[in-house]
Coordinates of C-alpha atoms in Angstrom, one line a residue:
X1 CA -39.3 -23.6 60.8
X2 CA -36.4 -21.5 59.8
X3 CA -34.9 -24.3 57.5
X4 CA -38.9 -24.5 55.7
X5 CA -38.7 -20.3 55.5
X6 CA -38.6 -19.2 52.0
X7 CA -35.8 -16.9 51.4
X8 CA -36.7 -14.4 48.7
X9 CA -33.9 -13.2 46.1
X10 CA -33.8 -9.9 44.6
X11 CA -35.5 -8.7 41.7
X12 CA -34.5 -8.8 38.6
X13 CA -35.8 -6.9 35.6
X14 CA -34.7 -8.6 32.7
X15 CA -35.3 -6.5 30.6
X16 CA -32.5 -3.6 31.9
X17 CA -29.9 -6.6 32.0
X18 CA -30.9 -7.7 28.1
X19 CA -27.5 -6.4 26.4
X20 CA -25.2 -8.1 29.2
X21 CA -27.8 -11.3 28.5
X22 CA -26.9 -10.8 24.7
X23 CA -23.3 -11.0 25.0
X24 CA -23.2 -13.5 27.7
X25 CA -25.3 -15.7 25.9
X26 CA -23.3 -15.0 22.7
X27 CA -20.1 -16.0 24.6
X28 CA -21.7 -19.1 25.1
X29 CA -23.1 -20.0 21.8
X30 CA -19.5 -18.9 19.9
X31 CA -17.9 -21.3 22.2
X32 CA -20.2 -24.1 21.2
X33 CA -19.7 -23.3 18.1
X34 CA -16.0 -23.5 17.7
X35 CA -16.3 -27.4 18.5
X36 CA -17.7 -27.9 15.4
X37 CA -15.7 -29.9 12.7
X38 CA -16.5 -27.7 9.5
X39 CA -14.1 -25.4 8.8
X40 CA -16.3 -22.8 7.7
X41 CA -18.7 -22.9 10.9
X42 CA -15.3 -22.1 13.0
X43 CA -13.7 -19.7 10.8
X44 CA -16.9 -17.9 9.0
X45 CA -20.4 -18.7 10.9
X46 CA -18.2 -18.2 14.9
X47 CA -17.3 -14.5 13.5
X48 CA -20.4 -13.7 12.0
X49 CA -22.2 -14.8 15.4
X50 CA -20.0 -12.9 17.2
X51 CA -21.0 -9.5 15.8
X52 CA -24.6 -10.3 15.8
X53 CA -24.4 -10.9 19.7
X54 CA -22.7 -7.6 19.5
X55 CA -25.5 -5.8 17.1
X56 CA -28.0 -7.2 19.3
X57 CA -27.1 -5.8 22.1
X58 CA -26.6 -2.6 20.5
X59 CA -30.3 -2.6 19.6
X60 CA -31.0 -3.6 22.7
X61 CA -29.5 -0.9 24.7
X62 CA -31.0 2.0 21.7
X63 CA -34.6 0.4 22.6
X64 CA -33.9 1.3 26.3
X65 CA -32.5 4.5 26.0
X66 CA -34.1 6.6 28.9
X67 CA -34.6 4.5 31.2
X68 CA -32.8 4.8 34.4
X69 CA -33.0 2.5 37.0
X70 CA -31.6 0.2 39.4
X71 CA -30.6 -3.7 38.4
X72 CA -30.2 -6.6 41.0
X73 CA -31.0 -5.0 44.6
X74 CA -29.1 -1.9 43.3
X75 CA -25.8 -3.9 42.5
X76 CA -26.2 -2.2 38.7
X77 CA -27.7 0.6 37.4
X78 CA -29.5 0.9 34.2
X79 CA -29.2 4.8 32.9
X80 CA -28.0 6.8 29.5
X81 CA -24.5 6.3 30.7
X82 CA -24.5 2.5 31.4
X83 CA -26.2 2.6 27.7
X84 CA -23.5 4.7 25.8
X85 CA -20.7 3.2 27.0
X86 CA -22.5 -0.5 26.2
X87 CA -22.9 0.6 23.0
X88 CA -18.9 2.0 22.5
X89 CA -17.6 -1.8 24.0
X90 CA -20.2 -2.9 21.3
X91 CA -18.7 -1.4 18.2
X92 CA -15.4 -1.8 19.6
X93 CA -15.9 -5.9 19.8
X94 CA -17.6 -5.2 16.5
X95 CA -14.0 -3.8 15.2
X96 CA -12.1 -6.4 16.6
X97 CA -14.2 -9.2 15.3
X98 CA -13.7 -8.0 11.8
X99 CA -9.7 -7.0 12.1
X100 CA -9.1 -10.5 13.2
X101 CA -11.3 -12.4 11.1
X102 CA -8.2 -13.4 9.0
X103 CA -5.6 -12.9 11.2
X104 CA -3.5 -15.8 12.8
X105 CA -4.1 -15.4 16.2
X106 CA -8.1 -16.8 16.0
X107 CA -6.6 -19.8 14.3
X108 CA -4.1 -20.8 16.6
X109 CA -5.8 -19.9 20.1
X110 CA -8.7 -21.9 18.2
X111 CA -12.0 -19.4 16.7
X112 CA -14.1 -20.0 19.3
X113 CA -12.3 -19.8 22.8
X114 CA -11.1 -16.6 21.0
X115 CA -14.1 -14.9 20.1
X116 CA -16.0 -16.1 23.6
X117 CA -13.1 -14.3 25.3
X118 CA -13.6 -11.3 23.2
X119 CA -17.5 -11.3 24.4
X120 CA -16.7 -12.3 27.8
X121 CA -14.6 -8.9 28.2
X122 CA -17.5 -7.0 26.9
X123 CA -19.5 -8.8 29.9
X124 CA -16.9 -7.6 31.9
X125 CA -16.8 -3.8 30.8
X126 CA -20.8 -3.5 30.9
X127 CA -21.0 -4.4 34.8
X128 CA -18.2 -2.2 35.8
X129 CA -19.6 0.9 34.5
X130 CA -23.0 -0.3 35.3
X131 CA -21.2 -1.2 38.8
X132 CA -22.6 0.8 42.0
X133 CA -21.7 -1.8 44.4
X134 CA -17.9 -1.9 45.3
X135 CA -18.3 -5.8 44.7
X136 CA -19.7 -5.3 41.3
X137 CA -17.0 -2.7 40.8
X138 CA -14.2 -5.8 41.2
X139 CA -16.4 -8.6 40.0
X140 CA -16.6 -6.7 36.7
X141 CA -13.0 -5.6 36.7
X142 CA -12.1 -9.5 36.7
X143 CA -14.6 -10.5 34.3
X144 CA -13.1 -7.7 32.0
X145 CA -9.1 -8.6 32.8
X146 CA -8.8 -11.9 33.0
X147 CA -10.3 -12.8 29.3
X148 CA -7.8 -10.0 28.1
X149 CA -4.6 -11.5 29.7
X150 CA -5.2 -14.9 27.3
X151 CA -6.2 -12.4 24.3
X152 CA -3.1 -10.8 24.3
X153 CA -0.8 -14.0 24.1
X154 CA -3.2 -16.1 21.7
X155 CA 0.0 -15.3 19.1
X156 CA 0.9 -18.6 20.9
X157 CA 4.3 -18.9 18.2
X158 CA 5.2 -15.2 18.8
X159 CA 7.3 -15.3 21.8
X160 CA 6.4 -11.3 21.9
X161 CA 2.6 -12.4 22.3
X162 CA 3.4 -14.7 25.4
X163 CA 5.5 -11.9 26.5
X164 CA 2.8 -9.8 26.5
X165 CA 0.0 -11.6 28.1
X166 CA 2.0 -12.2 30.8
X167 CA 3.3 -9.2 31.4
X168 CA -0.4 -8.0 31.5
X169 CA -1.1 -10.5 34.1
X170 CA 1.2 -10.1 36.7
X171 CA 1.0 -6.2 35.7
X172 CA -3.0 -6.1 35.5
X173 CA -3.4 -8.3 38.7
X174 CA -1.3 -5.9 40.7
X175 CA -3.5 -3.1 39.8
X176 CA -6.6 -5.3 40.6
X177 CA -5.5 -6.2 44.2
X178 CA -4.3 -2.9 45.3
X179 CA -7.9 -1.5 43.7
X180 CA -9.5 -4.4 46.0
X181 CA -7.5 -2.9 49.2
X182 CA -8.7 0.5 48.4
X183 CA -12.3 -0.7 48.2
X184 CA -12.0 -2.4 51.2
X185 CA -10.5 0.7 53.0
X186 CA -13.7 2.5 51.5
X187 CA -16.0 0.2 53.2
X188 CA -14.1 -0.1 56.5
X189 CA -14.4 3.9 56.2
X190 CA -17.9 4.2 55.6
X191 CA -19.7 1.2 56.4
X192 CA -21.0 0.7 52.9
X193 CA -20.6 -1.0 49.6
X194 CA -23.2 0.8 48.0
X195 CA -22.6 4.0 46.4
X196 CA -25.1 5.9 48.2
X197 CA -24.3 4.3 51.5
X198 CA -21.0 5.5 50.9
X199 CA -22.3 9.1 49.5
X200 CA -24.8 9.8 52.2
X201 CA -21.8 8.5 54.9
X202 CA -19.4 11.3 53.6
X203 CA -22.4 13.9 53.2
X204 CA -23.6 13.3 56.9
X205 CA -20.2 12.9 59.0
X206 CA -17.1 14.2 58.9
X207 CA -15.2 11.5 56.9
X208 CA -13.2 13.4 54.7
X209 CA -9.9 13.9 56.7
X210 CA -10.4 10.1 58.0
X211 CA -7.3 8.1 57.5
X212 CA -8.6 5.0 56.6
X213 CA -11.1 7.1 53.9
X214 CA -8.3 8.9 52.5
X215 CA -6.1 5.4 52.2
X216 CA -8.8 3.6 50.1
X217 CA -9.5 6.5 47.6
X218 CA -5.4 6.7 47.3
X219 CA -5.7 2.9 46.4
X220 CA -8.6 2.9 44.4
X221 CA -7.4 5.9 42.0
X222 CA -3.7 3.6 41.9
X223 CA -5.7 0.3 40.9
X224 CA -7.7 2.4 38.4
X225 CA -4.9 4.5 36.9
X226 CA -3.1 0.8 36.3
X227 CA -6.4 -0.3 33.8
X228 CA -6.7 3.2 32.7
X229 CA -2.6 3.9 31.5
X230 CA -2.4 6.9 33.7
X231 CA 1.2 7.8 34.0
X232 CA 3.2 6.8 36.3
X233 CA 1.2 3.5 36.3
X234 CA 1.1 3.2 32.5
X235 CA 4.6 1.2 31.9
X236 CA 2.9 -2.3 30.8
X237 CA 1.1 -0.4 28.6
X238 CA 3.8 0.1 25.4
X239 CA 5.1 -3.3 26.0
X240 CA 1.7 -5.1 25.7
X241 CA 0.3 -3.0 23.1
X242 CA 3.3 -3.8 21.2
X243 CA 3.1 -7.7 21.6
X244 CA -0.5 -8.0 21.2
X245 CA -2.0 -9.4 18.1
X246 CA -2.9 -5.8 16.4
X247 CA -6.7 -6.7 16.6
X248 CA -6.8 -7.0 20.5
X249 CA -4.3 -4.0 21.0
X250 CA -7.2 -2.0 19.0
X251 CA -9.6 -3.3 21.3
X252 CA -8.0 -2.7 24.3
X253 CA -6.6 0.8 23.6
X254 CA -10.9 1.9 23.0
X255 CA -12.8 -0.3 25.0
X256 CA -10.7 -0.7 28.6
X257 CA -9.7 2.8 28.9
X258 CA -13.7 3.2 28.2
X259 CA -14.4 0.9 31.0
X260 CA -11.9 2.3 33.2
X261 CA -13.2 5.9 33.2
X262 CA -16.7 4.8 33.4
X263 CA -16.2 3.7 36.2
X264 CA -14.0 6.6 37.3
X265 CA -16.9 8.8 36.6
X266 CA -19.4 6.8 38.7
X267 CA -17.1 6.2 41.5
X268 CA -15.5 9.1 42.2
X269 CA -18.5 12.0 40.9
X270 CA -21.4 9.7 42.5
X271 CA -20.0 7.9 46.0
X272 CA -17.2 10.0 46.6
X273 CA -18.4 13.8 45.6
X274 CA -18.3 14.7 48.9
X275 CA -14.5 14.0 49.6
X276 CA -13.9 15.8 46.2
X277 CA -11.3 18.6 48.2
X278 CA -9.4 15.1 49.0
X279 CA -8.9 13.5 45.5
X280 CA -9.7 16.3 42.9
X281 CA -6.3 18.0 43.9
X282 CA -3.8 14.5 43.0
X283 CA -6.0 13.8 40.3
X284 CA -5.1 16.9 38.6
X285 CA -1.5 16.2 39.2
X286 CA -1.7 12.5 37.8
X287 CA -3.8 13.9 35.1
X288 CA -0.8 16.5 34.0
X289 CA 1.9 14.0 34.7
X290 CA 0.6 11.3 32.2
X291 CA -0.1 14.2 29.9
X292 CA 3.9 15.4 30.0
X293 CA 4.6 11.4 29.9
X294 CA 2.6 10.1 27.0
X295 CA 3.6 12.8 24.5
X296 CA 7.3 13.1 25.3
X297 CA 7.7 9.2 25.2
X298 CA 5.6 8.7 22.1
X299 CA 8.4 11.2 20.9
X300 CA 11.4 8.9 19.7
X301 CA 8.7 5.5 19.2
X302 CA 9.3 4.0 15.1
X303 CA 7.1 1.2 16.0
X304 CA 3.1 2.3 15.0
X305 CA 1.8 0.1 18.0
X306 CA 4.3 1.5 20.5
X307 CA 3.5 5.6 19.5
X308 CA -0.1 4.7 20.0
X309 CA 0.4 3.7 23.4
X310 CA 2.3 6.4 24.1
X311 CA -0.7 8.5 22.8
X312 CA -3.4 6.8 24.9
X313 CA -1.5 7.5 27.9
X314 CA -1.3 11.2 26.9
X315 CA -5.5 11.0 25.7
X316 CA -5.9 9.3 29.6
X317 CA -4.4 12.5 30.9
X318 CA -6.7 14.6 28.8
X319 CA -10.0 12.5 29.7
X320 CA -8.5 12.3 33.8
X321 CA -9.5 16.7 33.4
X322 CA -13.2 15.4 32.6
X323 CA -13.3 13.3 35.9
X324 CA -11.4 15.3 38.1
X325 CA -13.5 18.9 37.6
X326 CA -16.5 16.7 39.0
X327 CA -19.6 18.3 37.0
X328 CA -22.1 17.6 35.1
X329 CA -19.7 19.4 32.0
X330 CA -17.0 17.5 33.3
X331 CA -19.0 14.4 32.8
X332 CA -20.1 15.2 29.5
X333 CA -16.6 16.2 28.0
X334 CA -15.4 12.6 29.3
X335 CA -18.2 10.5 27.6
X336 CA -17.5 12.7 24.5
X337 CA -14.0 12.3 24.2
X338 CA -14.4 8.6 24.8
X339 CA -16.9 8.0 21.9
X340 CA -14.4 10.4 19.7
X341 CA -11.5 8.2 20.9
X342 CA -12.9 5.5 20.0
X343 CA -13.4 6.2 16.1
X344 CA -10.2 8.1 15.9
X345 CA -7.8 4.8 17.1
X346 CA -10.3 2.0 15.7
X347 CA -9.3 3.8 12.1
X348 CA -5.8 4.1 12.8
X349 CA -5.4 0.6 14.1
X350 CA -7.3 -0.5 11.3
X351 CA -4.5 0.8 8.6
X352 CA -1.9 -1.3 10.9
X353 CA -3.6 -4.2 10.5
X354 CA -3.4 -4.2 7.1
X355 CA 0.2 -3.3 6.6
X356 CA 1.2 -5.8 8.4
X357 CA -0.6 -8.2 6.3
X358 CA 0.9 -6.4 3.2
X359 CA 4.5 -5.7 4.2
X360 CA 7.1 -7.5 6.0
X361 CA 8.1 -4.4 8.2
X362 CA 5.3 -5.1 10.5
X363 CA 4.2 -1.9 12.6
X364 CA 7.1 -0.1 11.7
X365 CA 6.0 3.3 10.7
X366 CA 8.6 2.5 7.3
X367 CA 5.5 0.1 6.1
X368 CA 2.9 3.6 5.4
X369 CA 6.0 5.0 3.7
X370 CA 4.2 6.4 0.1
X371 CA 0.6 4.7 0.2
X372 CA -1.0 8.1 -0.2
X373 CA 0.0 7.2 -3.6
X374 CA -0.8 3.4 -3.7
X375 CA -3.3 2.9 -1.3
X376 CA -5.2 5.9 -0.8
X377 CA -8.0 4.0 0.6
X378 CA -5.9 3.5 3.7
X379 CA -4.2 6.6 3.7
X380 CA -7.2 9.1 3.9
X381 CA -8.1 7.2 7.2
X382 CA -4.8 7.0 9.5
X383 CA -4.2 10.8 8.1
X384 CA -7.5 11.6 9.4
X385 CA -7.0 9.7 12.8
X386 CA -3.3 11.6 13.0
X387 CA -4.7 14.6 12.8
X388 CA -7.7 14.0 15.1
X389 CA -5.8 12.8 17.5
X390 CA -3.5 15.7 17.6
X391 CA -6.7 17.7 18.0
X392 CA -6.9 19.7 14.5
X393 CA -10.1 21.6 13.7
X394 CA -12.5 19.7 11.4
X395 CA -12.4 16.7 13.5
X396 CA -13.7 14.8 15.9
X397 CA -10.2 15.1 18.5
X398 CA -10.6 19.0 18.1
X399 CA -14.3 19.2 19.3
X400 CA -13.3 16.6 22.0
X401 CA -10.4 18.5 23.3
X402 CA -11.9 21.9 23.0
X403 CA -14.7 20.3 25.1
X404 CA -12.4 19.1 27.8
X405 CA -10.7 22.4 28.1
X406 CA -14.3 24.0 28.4
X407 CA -14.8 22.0 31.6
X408 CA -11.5 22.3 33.1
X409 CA -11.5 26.0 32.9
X410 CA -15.3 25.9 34.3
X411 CA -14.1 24.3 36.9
X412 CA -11.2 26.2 38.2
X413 CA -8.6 24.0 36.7
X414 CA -7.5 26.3 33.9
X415 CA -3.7 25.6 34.7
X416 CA -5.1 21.7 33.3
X417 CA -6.3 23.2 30.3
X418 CA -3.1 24.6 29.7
X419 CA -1.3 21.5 30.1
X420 CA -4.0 19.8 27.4
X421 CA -3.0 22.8 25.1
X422 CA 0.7 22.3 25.5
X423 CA 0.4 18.4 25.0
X424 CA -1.6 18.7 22.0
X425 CA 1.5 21.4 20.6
X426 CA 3.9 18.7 21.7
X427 CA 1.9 15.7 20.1
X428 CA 2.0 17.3 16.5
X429 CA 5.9 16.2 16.6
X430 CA 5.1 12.6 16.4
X431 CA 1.3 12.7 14.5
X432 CA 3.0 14.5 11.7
X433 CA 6.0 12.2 11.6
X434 CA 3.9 9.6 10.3
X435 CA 1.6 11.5 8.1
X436 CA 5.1 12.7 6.0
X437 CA 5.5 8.7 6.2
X438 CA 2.6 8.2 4.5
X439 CA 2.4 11.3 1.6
X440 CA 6.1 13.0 2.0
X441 CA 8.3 9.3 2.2
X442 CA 8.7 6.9 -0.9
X443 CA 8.2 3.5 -0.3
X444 CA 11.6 1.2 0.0
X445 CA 12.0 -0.7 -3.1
X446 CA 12.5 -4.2 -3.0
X447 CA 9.6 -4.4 -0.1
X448 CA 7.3 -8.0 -0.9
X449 CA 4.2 -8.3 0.6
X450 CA 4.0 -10.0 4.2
X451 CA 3.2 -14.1 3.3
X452 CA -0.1 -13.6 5.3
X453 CA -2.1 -16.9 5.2
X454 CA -6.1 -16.8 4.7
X455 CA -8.2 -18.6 6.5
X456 CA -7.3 -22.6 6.5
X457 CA -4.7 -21.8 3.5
X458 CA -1.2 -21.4 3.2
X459 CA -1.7 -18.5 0.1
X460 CA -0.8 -15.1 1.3
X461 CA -3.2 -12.4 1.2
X462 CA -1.6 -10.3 -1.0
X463 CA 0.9 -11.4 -3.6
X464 CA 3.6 -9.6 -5.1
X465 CA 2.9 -6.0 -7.0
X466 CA -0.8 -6.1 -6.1
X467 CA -2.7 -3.3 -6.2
X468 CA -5.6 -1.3 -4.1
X469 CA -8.3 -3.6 -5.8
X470 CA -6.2 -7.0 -4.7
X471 CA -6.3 -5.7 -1.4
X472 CA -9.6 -4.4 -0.9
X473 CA -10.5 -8.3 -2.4
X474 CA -7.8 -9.9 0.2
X475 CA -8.9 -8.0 3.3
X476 CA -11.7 -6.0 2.4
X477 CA -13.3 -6.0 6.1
X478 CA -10.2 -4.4 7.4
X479 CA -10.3 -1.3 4.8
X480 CA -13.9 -1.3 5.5
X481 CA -13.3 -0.6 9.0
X482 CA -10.8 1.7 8.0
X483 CA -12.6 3.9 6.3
X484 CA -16.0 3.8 7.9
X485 CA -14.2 5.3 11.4
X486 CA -12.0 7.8 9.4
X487 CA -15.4 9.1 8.0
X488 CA -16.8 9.3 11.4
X489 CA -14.1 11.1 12.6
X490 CA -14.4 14.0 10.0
X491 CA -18.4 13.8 10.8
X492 CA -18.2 13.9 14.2
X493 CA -15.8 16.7 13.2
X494 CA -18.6 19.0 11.4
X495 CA -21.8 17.7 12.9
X496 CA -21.6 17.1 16.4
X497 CA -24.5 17.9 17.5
X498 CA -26.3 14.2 17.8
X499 CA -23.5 13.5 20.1
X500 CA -23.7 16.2 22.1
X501 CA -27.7 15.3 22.7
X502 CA -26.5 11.9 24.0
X503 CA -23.9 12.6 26.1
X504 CA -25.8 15.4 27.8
X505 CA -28.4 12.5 28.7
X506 CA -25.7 10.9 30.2
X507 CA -24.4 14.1 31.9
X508 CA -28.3 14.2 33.0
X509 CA -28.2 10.5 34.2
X510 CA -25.8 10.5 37.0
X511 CA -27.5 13.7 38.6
X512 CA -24.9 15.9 38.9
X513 CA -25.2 19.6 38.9

């Protein structure tokens, strides 16, 4: 009788787990794909898939916008901030697609186990911020990580790639158990894995000075603060940034610190807003100390890749103010800055990618020396993203910012808004090093072009004493990119408004007050 019992599963509504569908099913295809003899169907048609999986499930996640509910028994919730953040992992995977169409890491970890691994991570980062299950929370954490540890030494030739990916892994796995003991601790404490179990637990007993409560949230802002850089958990972070092929270091500085505080946001201002007095406090500590640690250590940095990471540390601390004021404004700020942060880096990263295909000085901040003269196309761009980032008015960084200090001081954490101020005073130091690189600095003489191969030939990209329309011919996608995100960040800049209108759905979405 019980054996002949039908067990029924839990809905599922299809149609709210379309974009993950699209870029699972895209992983899958790609991969195929890549078994194919023909050159051009691995190096040209697994791409151009690739970013149609992605497009698709951009256009996906627009034709849903508004609708908010609950995926799976509740393990994942559809809403405008689920949406928004799809969309940013979207255009970031977009990015990366294009920056490493002709690069040399695709071709030697084999086109389509690379880009299946790219899509696989964007899997990853939709369920965790969709996550409001503590098994979803780690499921999706995995399915983001463990794609990005092979990513990150696909350079399999560059011992510095190897290097990297594993220093990722044993650094990344780390973070992931001690975020699994903290979960854990958070179940053990409430009784729950769902995020309202765990809310309405906290709201209806007194939890809050519980031991085993105040353990797990201590472990799960540690395992966090690992996948987000948050100082003093950010130390893999210059290393593997450094030794990633540029392409995935561009994806992961946007798209997992995206992930990361998405689910920040959902854990710790939806399931644990009650215990606020217990974590708000630290988190405004950690969120000072990585500010202080990101900008004086991107201070002395003459590698391009190595200063970035050093400023994505300092831009965690800035986005931890969002989380930790745990408001609706707070919210908002956080989504904002993320979407900003993603156009400002994407166009910086972009320029690095092609001087390292142009120059044989790699990231060094010596290869931008005087293109303001001979390539203006990608010294606009990085000069933009500089001075974004360092939060000038005009751009997108200076509405972020200005927004982030809004919500700290609304929510009694104007000593935080100071410390934003004061890192954005100390950041101009570095930002403006290499904009003198770029329009101040005359190239070094005797500099040849980087032997770059193209696709499935040994001709560099760019030969000797070639000029802005060789390059634009060579690597076209990559000045594309470029440009397009340097333009958005002066938009974003001037007209901020449409942003401001989706984010404040999002704000709307997780219910806060």
């Amino acid at each position: 009788m019980i054996a002949a019992a039908k067990v029924a599963g839990p809905h599922i509504d299809w149609a709210g787990l379309s974009p993950l569908i699209a870029v699972l099913a895209g992983a899958l295809v790609v991969l195929l794909l890549g078994l194919v003899v023909s050159r051009t169907a691995r190096e040209t048609a697994v791409p151009a898939l690739s970013v149609a999986a992605l497009a698709i499930a951009i256009g996906l996640c627009v034709s849903q916008w508004g609708e908010r509910k609950d995926l799976i028994a509740g393990a994942l919730r559809l809403d405008e901030l689920t949406l928004i953040l799809t969309i940013i992992f979207c255009v970031a995977g977009i990015s990366a697609v294009l920056l490493s169409w002709r690069h040399v890491a695709p071709r030697e970890a084999a086109h389509g186990e690379f880009y299946a691994l790219l899509l696989t991570s964007i899997a990853g980062m939709i369920v965790l911020v969709a996550a409001q299950n503590l098994v979803s929370v780690f499921l999706g954490l995995e399915l983001l990580s463990i794609p990005l540890y092979v990513l990150c030494a696909t350079e399999m030739r560059r011992a510095s790639s190897l290097e990297s990916g594993l220093k990722y892994l044993v650094v990344g796995s780390v973070g992931s158990a001690t975020l699994l003991y903290g979960l854990a601790f958070l179940y053990g404490a409430t009784g729950s894995t769902d995020f309202s179990g765990i809310a309405a637990a906290l709201g209806e007993g007194d939890l809050v000075t519980d031991p085993l409560l105040l353990t797990g949230i201590a472990l799960s802002i540690v395992g966090l603060a690992f996948k987000a850089s948050v100082a003093p958990f950010h130390q893999w972070t210059p290393d593997v940034y450094e030794g990633a092929p540029t392409p995935v270091t561009a994806f992961m500085a946007v798209a997992t610190k995206a992930a990361a505080f998405g689910v920040m946001l959902r854990l710790f201002d939806v399931a644990l807003i009650d215990a606020a007095v217990d974590w708000a406090p630290p988190l405004a500590v950690l969120a000072a100390i990585t500010i202080v640690v990101g900008n004086v250590g991107a201070l002395g940095q003459s590698s391009l890749k190595r200063l970035l990471a050093y400023s994505s540390v300092a831009q965690a601390g800035y986005m931890l103010a969002g989380v930790v004021v745990a408001s609706r404004l707070g919210l908002q700020a956080t989504v904002f800055y993320i979407a900003v942060y993603l156009v400002m880096n994407l166009a910086a990263f972009a320029v690095i990618v092609a001087r390292e295909r142009e120059t044989p000085l790699g990231d060094d901040i010596a290869s931008l020396n005087g293109i303001g003269a001979t390539r203006p196309l990608l010294a606009w761009p990085m000069t933009i993203a500089m001075l974004a980032l360092a939060g000038f008015p005009a751009t997108a960084g200076f509405i972020g910012k200005f927004y982030l200090i809004d919500a700290a001081v609304a929510g009694d954490y104007t000593w935080l808004a100071v410390f934003i101020v004061i890192g954005s005073m100390i950041s101009l130091a570095y930002y403006l090093k290499v904009i003198a690189a770029i329009w101040m600095t005359p190239a070094e003489e005797g500099a040849q072009p980087a032997a770059a191969p193209l696709p499935g030939s040994d001709q560099p990209v760019l030969a000797g004493g070639s000029d802005e329309a060789t390059s634009l011919r060579a690597q076209g996608e990559v000045v594309a990119v470029a440009v397009v995100f340097g333009a958005l960040t002066l938009i974003l800049g001037v007209v901020p408004s449409p942003l401001f209108d989706v984010v404040r759905d999002a704000g709307a979405a997780l219910g806060l007050l």
